[in-house]
PDB file of C-alpha atoms in Angstrom:
ATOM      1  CA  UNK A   1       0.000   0.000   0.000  1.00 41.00           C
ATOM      2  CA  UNK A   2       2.596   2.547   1.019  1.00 51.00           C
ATOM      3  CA  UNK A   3       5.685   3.412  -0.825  1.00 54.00           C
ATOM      4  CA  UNK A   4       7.957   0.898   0.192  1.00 56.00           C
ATOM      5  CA  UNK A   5       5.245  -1.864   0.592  1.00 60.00           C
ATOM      6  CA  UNK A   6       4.614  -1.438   4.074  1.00 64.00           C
ATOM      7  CA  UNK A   7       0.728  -2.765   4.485  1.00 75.00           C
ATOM      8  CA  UNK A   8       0.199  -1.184   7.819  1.00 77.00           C
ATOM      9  CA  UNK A   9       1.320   1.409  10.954  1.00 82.00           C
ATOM     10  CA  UNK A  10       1.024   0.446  14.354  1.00 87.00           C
ATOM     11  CA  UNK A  11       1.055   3.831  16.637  1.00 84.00           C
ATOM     12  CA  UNK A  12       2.278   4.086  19.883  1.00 87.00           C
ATOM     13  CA  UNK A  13      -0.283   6.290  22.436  1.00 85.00           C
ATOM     14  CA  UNK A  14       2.316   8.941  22.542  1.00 86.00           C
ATOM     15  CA  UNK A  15       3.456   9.047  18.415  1.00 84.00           C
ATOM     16  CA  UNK A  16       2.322  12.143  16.529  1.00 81.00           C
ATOM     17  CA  UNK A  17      -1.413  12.225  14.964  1.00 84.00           C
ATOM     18  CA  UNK A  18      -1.440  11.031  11.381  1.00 81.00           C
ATOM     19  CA  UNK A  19      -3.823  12.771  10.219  1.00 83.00           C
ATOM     20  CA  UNK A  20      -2.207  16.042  11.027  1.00 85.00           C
ATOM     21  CA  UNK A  21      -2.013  18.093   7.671  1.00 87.00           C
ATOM     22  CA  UNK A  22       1.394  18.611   7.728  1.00 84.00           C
ATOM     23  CA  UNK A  23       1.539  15.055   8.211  1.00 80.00           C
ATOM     24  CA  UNK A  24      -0.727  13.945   5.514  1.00 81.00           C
ATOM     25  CA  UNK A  25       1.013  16.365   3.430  1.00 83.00           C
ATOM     26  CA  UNK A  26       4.317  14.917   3.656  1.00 80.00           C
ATOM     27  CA  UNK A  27       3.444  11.028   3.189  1.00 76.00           C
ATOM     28  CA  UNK A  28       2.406  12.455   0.310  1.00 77.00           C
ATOM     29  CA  UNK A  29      -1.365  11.635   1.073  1.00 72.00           C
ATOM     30  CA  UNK A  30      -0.017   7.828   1.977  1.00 73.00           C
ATOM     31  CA  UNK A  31      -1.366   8.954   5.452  1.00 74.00           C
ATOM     32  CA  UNK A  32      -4.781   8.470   4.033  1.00 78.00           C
ATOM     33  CA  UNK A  33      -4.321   5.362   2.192  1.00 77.00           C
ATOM     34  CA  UNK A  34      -2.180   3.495   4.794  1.00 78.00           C
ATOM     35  CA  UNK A  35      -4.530   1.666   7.229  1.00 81.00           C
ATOM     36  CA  UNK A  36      -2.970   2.837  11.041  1.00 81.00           C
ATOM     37  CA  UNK A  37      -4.112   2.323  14.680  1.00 82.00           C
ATOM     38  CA  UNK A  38      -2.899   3.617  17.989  1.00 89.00           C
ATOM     39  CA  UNK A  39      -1.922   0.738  20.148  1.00 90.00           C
ATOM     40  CA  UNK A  40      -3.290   1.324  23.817  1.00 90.00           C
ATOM     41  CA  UNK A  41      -0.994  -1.296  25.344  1.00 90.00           C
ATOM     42  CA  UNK A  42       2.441  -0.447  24.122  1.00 90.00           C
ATOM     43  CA  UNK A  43       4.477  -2.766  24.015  1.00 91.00           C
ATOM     44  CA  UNK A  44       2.402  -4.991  25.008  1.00 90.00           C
ATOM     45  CA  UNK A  45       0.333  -5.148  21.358  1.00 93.00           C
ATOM     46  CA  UNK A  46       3.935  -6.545  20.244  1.00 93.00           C
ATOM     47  CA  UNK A  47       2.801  -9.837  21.447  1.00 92.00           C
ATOM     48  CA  UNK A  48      -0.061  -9.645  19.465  1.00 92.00           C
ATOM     49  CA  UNK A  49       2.064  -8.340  16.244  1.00 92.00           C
ATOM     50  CA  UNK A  50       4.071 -11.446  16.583  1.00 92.00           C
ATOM     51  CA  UNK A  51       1.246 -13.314  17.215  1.00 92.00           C
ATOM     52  CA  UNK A  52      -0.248 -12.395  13.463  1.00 91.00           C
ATOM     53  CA  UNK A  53       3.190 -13.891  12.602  1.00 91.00           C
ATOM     54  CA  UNK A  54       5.467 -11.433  12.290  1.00 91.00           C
ATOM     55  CA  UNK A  55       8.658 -10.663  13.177  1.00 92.00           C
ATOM     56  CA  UNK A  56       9.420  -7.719  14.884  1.00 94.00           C
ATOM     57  CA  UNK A  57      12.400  -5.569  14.508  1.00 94.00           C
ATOM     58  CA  UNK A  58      13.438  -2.741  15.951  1.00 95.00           C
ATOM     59  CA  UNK A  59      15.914   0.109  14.663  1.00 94.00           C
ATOM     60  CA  UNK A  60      18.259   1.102  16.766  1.00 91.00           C
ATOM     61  CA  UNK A  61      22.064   2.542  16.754  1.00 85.00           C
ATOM     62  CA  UNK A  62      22.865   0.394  19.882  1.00 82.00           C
ATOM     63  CA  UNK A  63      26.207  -1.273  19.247  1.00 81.00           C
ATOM     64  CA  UNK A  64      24.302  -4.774  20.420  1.00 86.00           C
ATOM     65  CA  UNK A  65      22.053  -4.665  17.280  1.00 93.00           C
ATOM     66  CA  UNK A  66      23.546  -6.462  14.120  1.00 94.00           C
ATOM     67  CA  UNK A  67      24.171  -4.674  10.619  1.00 93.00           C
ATOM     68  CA  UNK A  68      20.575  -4.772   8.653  1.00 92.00           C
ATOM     69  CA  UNK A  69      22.565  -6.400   5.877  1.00 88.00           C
ATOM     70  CA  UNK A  70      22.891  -9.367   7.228  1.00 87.00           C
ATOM     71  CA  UNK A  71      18.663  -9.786   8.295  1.00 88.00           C
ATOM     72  CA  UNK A  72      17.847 -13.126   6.160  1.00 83.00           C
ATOM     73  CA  UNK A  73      14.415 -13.073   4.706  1.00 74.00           C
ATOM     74  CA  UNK A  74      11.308 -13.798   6.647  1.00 74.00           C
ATOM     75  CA  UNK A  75       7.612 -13.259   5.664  1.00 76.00           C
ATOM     76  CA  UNK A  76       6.040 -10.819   7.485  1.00 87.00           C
ATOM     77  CA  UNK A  77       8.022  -8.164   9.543  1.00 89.00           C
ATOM     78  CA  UNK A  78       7.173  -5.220  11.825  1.00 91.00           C
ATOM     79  CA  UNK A  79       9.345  -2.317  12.160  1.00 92.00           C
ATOM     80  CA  UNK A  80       9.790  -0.326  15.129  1.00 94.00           C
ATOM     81  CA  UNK A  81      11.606   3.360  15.078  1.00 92.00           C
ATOM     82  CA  UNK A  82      11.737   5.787  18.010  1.00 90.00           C
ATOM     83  CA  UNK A  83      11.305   9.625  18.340  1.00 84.00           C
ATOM     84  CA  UNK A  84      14.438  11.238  16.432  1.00 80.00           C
ATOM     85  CA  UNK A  85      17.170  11.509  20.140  1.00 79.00           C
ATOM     86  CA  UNK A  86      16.144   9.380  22.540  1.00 84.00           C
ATOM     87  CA  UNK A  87      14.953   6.351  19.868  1.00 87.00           C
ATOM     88  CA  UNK A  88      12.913   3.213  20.983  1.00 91.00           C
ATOM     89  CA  UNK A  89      12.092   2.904  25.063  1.00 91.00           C
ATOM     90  CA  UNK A  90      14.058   0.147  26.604  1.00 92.00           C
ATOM     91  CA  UNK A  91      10.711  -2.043  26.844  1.00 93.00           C
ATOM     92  CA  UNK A  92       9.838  -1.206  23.064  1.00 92.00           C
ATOM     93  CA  UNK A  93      13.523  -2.713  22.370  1.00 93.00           C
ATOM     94  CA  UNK A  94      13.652  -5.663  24.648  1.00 93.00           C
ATOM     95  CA  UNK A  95      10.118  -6.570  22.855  1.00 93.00           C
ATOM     96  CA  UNK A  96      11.639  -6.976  19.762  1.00 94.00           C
ATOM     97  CA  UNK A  97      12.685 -10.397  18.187  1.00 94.00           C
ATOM     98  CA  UNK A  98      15.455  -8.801  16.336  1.00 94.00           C
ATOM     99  CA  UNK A  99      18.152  -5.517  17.207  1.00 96.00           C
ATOM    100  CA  UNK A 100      19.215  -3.577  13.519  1.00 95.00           C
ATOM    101  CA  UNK A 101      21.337  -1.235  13.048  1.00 92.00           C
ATOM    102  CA  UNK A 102      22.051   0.887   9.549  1.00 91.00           C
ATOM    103  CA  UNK A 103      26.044   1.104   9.069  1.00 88.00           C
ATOM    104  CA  UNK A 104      26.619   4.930   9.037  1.00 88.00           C
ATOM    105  CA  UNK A 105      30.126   7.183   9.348  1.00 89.00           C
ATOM    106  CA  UNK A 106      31.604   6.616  12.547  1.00 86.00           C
ATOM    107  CA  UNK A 107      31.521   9.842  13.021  1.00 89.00           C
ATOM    108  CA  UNK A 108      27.820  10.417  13.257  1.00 84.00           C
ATOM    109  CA  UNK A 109      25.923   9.661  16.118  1.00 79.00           C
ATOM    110  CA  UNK A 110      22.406   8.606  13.945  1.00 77.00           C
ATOM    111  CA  UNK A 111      20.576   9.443  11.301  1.00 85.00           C
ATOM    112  CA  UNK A 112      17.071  11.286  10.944  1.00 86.00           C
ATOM    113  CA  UNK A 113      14.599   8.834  11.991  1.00 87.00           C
ATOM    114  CA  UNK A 114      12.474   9.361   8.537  1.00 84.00           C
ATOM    115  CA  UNK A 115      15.418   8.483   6.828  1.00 89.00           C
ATOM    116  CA  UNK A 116      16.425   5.840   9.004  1.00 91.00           C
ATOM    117  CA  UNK A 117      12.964   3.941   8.504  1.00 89.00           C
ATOM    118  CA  UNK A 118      13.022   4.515   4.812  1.00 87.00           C
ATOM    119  CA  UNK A 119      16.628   2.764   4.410  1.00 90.00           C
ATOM    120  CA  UNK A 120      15.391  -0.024   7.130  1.00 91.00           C
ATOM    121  CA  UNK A 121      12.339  -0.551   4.853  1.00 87.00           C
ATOM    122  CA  UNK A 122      14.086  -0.894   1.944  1.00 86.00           C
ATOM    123  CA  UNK A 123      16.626  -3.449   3.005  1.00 87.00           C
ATOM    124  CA  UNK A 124      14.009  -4.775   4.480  1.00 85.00           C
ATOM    125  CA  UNK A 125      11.651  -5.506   1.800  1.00 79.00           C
ATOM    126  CA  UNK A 126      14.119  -7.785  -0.190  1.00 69.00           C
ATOM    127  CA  UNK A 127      13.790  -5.433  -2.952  1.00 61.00           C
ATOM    128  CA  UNK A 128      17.016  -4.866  -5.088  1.00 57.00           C
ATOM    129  CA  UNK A 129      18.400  -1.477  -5.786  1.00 54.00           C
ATOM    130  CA  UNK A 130      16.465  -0.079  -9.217  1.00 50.00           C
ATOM    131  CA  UNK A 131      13.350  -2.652  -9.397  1.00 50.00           C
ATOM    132  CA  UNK A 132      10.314  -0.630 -10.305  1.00 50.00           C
ATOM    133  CA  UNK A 133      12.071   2.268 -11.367  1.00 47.00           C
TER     134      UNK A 133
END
């Protein structure tokens, strides 16, 4: 459905409101065609998202996650990104099946969390470099 195939967003209760306008103005109106809910019970709904048979991942810069590069294949994955600074809570992260990281220069600390997810959900998808183009 969205850009890089992702089918769905799972909110947490304190995210940002996607149907803000500046919001739905930069997804490019994928706001509106992106089915979303705001989980309640986060992280608990994690169980649930693995569950539905998924794997979860989250996105992190921690030097305990593993390159992204190196993720084999699965079906169905969830992605979880934090606020841009202080990232994913410690619960959010321990929830996760699976620790990521992007390689970036050593010399920067991380990168912009909408650019972050984009790269994550591209290496992510299995899609090569140029397909659909």
């Amino acid at each position: 459905i969205g850009g890089l195939g992702q089918s769905g967003v799972v909110l947490s209760p304190r995210c940002c409101d996607p149907l803000y306008r500046k919001a739905i103005r930069v997804s490019i109106g994928c706001a509106m065609r992106v089915p979303w809910l705001v989980a309640d019970e986060w992280p608990g709904v994690l169980t649930e998202v693995r569950g539905a048979g998924f794997e979860v991942i989250a996105l992190t810069p921690g030097e305990q996650a593993e390159w992204i590069d190196g993720v084999p294949p699965y079906r169905k994955r969830a992605l979880l990104v934090g606020a841009e600074g202080p990232g994913l809570t410690p619960d959010a992260v321990a929830a996760a099946d699976r620790r990521v990281r992007i390689p970036i220069d050593a010399r920067v600390d991380s990168l912009n969390v909408v650019v972050a997810a984009s790269i994550a959900l591209h290496r992510l998808s299995g899609t090569p470099a140029g397909v659909g183009q």
